[in-house]
Short mmCIF file of C-alpha atoms and ligand atoms in Angstrom, two decimals:
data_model
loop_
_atom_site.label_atom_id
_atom_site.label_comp_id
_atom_site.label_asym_id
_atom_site.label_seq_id
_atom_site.Cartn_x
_atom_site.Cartn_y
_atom_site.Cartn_z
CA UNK A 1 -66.26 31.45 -27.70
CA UNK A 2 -66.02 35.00 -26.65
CA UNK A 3 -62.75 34.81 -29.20
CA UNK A 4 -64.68 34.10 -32.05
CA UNK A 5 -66.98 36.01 -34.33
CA UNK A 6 -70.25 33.90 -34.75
CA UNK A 7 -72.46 34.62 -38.05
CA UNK A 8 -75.74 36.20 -37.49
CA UNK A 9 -78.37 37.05 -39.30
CA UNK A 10 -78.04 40.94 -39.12
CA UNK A 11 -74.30 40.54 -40.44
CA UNK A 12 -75.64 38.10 -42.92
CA UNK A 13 -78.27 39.57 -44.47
CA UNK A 14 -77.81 40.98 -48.00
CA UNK A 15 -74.29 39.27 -48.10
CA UNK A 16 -72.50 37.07 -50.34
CA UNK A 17 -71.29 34.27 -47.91
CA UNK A 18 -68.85 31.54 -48.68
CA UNK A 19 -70.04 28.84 -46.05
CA UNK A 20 -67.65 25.82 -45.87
CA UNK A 21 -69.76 22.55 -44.70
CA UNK A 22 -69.54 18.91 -43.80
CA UNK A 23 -72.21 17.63 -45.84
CA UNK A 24 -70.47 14.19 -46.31
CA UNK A 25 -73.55 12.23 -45.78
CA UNK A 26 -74.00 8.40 -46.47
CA UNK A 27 -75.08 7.29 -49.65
CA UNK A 28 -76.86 3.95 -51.25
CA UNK A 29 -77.53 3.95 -54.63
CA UNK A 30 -77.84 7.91 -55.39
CA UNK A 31 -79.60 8.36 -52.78
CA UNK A 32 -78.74 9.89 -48.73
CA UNK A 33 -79.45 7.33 -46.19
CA UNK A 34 -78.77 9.41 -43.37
CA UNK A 35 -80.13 13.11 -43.91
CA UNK A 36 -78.49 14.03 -40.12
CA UNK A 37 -75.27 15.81 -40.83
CA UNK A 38 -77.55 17.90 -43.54
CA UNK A 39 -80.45 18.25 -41.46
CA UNK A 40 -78.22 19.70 -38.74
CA UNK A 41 -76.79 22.35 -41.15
CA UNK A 42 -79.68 22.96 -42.52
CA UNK A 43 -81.41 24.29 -39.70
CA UNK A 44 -78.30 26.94 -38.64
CA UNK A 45 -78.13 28.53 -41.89
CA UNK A 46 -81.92 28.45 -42.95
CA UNK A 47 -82.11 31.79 -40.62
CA UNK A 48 -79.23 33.00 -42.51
CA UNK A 49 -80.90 32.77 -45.54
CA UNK A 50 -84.33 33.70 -44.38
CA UNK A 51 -82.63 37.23 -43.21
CA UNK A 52 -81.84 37.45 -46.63
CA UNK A 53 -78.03 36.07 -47.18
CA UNK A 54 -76.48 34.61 -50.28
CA UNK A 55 -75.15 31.41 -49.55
CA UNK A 56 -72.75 29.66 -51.70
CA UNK A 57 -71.88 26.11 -49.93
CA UNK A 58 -68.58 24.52 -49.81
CA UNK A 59 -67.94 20.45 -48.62
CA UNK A 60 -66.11 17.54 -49.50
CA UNK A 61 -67.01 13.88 -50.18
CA UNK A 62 -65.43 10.92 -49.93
CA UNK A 63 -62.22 10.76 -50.61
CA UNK A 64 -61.24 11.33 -54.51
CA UNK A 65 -57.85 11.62 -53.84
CA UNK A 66 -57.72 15.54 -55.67
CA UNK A 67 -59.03 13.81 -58.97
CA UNK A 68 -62.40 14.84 -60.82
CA UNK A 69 -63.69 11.46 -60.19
CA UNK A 70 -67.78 11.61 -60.52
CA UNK A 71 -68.00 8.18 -58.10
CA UNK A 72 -67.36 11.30 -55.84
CA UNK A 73 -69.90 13.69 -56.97
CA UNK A 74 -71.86 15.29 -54.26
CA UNK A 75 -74.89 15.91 -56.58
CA UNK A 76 -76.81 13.39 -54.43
CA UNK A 77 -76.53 15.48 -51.26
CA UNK A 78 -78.63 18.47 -53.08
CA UNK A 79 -82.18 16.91 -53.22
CA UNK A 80 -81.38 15.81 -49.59
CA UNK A 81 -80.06 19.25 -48.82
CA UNK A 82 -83.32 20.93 -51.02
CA UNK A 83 -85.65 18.73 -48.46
CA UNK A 84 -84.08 19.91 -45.61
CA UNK A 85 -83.82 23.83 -46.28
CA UNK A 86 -87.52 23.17 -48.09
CA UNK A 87 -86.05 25.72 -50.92
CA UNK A 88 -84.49 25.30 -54.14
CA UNK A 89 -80.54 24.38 -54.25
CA UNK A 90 -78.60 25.51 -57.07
CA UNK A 91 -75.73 23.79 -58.21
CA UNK A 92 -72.52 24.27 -60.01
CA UNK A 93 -70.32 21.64 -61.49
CA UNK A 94 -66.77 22.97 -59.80
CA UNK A 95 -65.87 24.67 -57.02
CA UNK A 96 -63.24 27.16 -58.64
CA UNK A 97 -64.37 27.50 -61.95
CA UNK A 98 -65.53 30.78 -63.53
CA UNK A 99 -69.10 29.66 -63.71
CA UNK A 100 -69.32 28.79 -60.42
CA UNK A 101 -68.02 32.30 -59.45
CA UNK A 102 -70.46 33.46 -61.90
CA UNK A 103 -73.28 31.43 -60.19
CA UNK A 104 -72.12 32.55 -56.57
CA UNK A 105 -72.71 36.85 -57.59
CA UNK A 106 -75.43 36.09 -59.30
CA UNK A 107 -77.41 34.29 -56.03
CA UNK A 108 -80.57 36.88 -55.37
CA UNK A 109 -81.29 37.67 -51.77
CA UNK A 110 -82.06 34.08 -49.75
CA UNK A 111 -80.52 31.88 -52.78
CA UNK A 112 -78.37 28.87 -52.14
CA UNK A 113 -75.61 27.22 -54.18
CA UNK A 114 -74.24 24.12 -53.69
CA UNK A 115 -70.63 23.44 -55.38
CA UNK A 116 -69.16 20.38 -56.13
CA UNK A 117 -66.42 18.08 -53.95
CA UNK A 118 -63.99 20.10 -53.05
CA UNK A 119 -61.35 17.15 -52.90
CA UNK A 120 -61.56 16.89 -56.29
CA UNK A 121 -58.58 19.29 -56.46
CA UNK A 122 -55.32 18.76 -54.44
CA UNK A 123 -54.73 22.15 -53.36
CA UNK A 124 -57.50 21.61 -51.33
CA UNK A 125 -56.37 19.12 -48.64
CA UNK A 126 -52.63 20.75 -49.37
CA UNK A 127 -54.09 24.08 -47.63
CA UNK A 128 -53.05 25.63 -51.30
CA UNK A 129 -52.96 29.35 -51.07
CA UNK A 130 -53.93 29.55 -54.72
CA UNK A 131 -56.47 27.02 -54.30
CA UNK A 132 -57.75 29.09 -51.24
CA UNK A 133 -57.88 32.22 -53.12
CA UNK A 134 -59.98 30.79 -55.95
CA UNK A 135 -62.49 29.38 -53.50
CA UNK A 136 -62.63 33.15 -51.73
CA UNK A 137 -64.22 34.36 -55.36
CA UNK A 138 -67.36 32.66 -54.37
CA UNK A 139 -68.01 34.86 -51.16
CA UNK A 140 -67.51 38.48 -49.49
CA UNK A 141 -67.47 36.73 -46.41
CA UNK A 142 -66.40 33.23 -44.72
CA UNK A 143 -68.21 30.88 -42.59
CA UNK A 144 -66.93 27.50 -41.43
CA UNK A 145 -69.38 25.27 -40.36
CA UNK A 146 -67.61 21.83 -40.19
CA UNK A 147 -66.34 21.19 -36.77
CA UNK A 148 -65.76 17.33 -37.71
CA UNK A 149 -63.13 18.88 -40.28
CA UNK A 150 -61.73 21.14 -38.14
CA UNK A 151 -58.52 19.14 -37.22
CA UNK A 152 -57.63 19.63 -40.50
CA UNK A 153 -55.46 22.29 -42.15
CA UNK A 154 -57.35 22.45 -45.72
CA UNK A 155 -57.51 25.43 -48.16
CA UNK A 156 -61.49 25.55 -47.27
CA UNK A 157 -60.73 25.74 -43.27
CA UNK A 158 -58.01 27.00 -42.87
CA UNK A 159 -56.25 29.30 -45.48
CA UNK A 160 -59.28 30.65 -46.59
CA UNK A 161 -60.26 32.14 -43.55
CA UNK A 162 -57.01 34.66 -44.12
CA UNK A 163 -58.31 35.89 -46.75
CA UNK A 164 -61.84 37.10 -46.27
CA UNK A 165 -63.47 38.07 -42.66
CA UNK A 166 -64.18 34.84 -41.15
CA UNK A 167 -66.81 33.43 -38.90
CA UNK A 168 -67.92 30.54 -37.42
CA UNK A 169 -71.01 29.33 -38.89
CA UNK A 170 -74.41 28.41 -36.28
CA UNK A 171 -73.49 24.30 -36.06
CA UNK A 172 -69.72 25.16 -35.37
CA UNK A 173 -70.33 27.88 -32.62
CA UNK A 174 -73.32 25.15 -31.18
CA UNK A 175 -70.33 22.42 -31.29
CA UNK A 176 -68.04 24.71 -29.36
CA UNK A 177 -70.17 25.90 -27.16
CA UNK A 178 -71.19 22.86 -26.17
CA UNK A 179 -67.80 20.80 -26.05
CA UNK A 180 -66.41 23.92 -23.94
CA UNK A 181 -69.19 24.30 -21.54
CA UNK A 182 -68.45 20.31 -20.76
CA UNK A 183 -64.49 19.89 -20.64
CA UNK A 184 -63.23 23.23 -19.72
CA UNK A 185 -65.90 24.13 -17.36
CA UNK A 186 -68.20 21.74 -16.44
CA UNK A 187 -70.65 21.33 -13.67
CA UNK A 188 -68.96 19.02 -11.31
CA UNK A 189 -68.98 15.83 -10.58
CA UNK A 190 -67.84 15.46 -14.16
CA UNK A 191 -67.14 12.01 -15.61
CA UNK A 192 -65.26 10.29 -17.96
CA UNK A 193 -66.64 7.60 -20.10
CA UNK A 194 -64.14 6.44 -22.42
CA UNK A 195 -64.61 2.78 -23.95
CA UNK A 196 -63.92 1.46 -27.50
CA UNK A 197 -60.78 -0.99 -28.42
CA UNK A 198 -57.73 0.33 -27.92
CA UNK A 199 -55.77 2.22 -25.34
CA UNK A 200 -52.83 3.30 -27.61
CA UNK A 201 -55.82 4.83 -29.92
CA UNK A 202 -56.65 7.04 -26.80
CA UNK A 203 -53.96 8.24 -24.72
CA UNK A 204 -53.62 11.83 -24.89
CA UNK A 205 -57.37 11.16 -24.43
CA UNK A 206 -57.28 9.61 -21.26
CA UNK A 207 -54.08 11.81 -20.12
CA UNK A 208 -55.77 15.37 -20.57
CA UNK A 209 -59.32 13.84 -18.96
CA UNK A 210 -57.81 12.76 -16.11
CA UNK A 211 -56.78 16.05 -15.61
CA UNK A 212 -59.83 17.40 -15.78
CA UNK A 213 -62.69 15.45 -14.86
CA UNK A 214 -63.43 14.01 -11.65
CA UNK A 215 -63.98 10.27 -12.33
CA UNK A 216 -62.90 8.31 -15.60
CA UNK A 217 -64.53 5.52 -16.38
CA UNK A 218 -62.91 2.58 -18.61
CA UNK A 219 -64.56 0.66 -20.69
CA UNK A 220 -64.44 -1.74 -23.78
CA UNK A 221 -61.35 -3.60 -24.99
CA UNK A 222 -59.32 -0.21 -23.00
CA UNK A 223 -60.45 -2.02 -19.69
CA UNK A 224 -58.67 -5.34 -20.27
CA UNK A 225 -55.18 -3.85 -20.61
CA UNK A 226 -56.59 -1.66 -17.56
CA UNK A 227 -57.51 -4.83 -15.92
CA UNK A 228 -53.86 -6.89 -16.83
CA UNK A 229 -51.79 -3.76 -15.61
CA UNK A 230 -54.00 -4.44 -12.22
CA UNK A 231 -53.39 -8.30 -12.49
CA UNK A 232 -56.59 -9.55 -12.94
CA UNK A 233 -56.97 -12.67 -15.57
CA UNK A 234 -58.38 -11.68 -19.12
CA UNK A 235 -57.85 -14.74 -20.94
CA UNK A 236 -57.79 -14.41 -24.38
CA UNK A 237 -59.16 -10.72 -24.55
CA UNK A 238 -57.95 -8.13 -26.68
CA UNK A 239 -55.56 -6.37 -24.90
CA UNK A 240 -52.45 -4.41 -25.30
CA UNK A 241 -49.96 -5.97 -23.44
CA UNK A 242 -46.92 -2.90 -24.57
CA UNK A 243 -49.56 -0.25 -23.09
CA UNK A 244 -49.71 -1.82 -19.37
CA UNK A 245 -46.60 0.90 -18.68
CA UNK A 246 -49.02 3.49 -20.01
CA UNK A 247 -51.68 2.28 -18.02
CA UNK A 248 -49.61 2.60 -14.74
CA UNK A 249 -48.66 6.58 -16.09
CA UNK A 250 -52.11 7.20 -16.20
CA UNK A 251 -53.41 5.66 -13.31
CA UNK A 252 -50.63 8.47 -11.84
CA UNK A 253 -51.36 11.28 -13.58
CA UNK A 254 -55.51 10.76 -12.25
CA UNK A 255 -54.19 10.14 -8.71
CA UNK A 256 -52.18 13.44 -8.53
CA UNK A 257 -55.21 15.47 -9.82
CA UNK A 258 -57.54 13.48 -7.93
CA UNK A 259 -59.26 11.79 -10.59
CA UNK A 260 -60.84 8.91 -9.65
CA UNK A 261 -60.47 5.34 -12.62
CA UNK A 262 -63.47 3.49 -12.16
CA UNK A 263 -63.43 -0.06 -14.04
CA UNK A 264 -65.60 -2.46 -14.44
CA UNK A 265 -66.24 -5.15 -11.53
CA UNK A 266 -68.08 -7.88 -13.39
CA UNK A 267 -67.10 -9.27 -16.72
CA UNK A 268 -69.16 -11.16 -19.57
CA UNK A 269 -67.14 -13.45 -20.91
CA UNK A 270 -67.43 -15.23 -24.53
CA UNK A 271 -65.64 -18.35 -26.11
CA UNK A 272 -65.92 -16.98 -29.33
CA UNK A 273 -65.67 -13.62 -31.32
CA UNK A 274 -69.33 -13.84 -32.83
CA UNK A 275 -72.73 -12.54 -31.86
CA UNK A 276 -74.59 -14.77 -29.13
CA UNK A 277 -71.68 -16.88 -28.46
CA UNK A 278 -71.28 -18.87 -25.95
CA UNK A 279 -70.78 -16.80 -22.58
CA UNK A 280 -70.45 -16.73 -18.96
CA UNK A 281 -70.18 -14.03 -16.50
CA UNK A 282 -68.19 -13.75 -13.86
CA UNK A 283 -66.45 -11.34 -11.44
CA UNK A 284 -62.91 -9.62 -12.28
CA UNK A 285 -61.08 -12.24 -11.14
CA UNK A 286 -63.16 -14.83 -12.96
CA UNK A 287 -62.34 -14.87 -16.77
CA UNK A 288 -61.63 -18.29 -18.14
CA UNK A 289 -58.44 -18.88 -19.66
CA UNK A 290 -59.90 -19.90 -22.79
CA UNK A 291 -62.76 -17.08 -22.80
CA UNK A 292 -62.67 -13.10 -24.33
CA UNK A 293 -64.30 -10.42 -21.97
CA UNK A 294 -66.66 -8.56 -24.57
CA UNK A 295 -68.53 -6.79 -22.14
CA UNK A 296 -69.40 -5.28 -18.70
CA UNK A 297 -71.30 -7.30 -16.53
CA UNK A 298 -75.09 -5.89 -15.20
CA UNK A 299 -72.57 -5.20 -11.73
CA UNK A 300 -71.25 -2.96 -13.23
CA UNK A 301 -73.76 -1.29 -15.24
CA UNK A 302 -75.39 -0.70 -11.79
CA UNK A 303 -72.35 0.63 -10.10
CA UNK A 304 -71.68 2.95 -13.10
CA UNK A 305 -75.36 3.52 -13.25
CA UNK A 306 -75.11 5.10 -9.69
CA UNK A 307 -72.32 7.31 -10.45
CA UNK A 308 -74.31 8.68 -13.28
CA UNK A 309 -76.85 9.29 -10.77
CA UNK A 310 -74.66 11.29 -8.60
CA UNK A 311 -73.03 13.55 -11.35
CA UNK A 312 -73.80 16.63 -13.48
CA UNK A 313 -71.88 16.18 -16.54
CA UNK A 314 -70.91 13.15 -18.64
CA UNK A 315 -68.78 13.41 -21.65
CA UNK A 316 -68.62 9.69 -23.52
CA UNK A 317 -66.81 8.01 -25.62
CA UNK A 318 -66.34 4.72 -26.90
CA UNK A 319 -68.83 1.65 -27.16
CA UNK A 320 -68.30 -0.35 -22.73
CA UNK A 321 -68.23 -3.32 -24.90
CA UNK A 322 -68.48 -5.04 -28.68
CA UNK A 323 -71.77 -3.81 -29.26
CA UNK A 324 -71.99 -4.56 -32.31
CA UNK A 325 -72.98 -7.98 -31.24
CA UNK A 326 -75.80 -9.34 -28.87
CA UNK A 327 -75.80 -9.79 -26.52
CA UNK A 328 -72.05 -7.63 -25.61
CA UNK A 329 -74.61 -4.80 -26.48
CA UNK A 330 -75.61 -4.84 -23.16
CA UNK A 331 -73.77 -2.53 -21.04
CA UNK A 332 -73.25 0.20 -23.50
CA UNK A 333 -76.85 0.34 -24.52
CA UNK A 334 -77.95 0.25 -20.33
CA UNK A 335 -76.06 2.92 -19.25
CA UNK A 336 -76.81 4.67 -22.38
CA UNK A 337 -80.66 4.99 -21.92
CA UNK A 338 -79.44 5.51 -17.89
CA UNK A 339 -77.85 8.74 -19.28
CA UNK A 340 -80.50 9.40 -21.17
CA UNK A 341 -82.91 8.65 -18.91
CA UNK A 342 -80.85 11.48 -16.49
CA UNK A 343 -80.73 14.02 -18.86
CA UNK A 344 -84.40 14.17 -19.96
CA UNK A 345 -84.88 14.15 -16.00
CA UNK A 346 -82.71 17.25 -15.80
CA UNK A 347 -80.02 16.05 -13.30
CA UNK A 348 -77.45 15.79 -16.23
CA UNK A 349 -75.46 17.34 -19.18
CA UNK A 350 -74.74 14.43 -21.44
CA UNK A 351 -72.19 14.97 -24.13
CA UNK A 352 -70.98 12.23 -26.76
CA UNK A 353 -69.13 12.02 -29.45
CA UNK A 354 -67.57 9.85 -32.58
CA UNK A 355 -68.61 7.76 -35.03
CA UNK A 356 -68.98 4.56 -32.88
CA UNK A 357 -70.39 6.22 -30.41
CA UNK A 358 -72.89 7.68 -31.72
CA UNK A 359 -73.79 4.17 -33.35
CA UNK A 360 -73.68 2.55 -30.31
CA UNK A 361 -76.43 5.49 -29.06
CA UNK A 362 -78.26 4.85 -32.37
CA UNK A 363 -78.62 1.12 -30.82
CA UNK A 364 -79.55 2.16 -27.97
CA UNK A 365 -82.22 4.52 -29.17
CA UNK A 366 -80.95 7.28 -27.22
CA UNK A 367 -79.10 9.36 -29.41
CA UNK A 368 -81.71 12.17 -29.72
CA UNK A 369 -82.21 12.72 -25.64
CA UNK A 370 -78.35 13.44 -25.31
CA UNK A 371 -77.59 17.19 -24.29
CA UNK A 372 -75.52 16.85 -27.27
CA UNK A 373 -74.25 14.80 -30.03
CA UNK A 374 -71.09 15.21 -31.53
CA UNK A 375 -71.21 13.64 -35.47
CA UNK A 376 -67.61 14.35 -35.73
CA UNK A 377 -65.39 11.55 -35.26
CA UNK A 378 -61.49 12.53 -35.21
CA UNK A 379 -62.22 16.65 -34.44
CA UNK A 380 -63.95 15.07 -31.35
CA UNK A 381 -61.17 13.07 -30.49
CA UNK A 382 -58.82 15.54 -31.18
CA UNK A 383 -60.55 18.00 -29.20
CA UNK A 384 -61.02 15.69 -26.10
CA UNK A 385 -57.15 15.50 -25.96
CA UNK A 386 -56.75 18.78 -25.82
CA UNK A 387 -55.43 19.92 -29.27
CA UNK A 388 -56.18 23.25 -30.55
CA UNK A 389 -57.82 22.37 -34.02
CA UNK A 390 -56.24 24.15 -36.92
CA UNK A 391 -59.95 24.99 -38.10
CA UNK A 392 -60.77 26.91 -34.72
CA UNK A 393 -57.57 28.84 -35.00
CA UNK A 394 -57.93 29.55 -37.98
CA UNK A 395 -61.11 31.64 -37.15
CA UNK A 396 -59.44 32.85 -33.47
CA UNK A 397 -56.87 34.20 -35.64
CA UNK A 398 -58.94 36.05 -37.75
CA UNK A 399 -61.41 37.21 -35.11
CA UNK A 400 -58.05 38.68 -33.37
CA UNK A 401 -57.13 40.39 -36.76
CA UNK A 402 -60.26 42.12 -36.81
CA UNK A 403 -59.96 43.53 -32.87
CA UNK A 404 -56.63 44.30 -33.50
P1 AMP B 501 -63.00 2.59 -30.96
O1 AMP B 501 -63.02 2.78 -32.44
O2 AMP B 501 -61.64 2.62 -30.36
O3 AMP B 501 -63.97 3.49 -30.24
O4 AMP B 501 -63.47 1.10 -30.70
C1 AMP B 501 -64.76 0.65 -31.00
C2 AMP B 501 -64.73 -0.84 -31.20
O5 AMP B 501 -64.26 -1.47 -30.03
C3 AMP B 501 -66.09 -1.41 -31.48
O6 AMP B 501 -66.07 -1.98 -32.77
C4 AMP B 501 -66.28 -2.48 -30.40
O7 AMP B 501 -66.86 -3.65 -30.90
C5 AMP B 501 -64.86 -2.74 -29.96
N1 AMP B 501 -64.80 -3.29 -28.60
C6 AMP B 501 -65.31 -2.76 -27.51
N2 AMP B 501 -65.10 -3.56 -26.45
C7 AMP B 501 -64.44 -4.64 -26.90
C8 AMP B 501 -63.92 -5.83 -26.27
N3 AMP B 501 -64.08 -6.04 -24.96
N4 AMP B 501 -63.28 -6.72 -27.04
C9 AMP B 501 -63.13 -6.49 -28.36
N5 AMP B 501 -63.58 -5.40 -29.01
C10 AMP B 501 -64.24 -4.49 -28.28
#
């Protein structure tokens, strides 16, 4: 963090800022449905603004494919944005055009302006220089404040931030402080939990955590290929039959760094793909032939329960089962409120992240007593494998610039 310049109020204050945001929010009808992603802004740059900064705000929503295509418009977010800063919102009809310009030096002291999609121009997912300079008229100075766009090389995170000083905006610098504190130096034991469907969807995932944690544990639809490398019967469950060498290379890579794979040791088993089917369960050696495992059994939420107990950090993600469905809800929603339960207690940091994930908290009713929740789906991902994200070094650069 210490290579990035953070936005504070005292630099803030009086200035024209140019803050780029994620403030693509569900919608129904007009109307947000989930205020979080806003909310969470909100309350980063309402100091900003309260010092006295102009803040002209910058997102994308949806994807309109760089046409002007009002199904797209993100004039729904302001009222939602308006109730969250509990100020006025102004907003301008373009991102580039002279009139929003005009709107953006014409903000008085503690004024907000919101500008419409930015992806309703190509230049800006083509990281357009041109397209970048036009968006630099609306500020002196540029924050990023999207972390869940941050794997992404747009105009709005990443050439802009060449062209005016750059700063990482209050959510960011919370994300990355948070993400950093838990993969590169977290209190130990650290573990693991990485579920959802696929291996081949997690990888370089699973290949840079095993490095670095000190117990991995597999879960969901990943655990059945797990489980088949190992020999174990999984019936008809999804599983990746192709990734059973990559299993193997994995289970290597965590032995030579002395990371422990912890799978489950009980199954639930279901004769059909549908909630409350038909199910038994059974130990690992147990599926039927004719059965899908859609779950950890309460074994193992009790064994994995217990290494919760005994660690300091968790980073998680992916759903331990399809839970989605009852009653495969079961394991993922347990050791959720376990984690939960830990963290409020003070014994553990509990970190989590994606879009699934943070659904299957939701279910759970959990999601607020996490150390922290990550909204952003692929940055997350892409973070967790150990990428540098174009976004970040985009803002490393510039904070280097400015030493130098
Ligand atoms: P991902 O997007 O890779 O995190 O995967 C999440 C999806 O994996 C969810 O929709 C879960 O329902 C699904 N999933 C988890 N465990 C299983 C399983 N044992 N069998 C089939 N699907 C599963």
């Amino acid at each position: 963090m210490s290579d990035l310049n953070v936005i504070t109020p005292s630099t803030a204050a009086g200035q024209r800022l140019v803050v780029r945001a994620d403030l693509n929010a569900p919608v129904q009808d007009g109307k947000v449905s989930d205020a979080t992603r806003i909310e969470r802004f909100a309350k980063g740059i309402k100091p900003l603004l309260d010092a006295g900064a102009k803040i002209t705000v910058l997102s994308h929503f949806g994807r309109p494919k760089g046409q002007r295509n009002m199904d797209f418009t993100i004039a729904p977010i302001k009222p939602a944005l308006e109730a969250a800063l509990g100020q006025t919102v102004q907003f301008a009809d373009d991102c580039i055009s002279a009139a929003a310009v005009a709107a953006s030096e014409n903000l008085g002291e503690g004024e907000i302006l919101l500008c419409e999609n930015l992806r309703f121009y190509p230049g800006e997912e083509a990281n357009d220089p041109d397209f970048a300079k036009s968006l630099a008229r609306l500020g002196d100075i540029y924050v990023n404040d999207a972390f869940s766009t941050a794997h992404r090389a747009h105009a709005s995170t990443a050439a802009i931030a060449d062209l005016l000083p750059a700063y990482a905006g209050p959510l960011m610098a919370e994300e990355i402080k948070a993400m950093t504190a838990a993969l590169e130096d977290p209190k130990r034991p650290a573990i693991a939990v990485v579920g959802g469907a696929k291996v081949s969807s997690k990888i370089a995932v699973l290949k840079n955590l095993v490095g670095k944690v000190d117990a991995v544990v597999v879960g969901g639809g990943m655990a059945n290929t797990f489980m088949l490398a190992d020999g174990h019967p999984i019936g008809k469950s999804l599983s990746e039959p192709d990734q059973v060498p990559t299993v193997h290379e994995i289970r290597e890579l965590a032995a030579k760094s002395g990371c422990r794979i912890i799978l489950p040791v009980d199954v639930v088993c279901a004769y059909d793909f549908a909630p409350n089917a038909k199910n038994v369960t059974t130990d690992i050696d147990g599926c039927p032939a004719d059965a899908m495992i859609l779950d950890a059994g309460p074994k193992s939420v009790e064994m994995i329960g217990k290494e919760f107990e005994g660690a300091k950090t968790i980073l998680w993600n992916g759903p331990m089962g399809a839970f989605e469905m009852e009653p495969f809800d079961m394991a993922t929603v347990a050791l959720a409120r376990k984690a939960a339960e830990l963290t409020k207690a003070g014994t553990l940091a509990s970190i989590a992240g994606g879009g699934d994930t943070v659904a299957a908290l939701n279910v759970a009713g959990v999601a607020g007593d996490f150390t922290y929740v990550s909204t952003a789906g692929g940055a997350f991902l892409e973070w967790l494998e150990g990428k540098e994200l174009p976004g970040i070094a985009a803002l490393r650069r510039a904070a280097a610039a400015n030493k130098g």
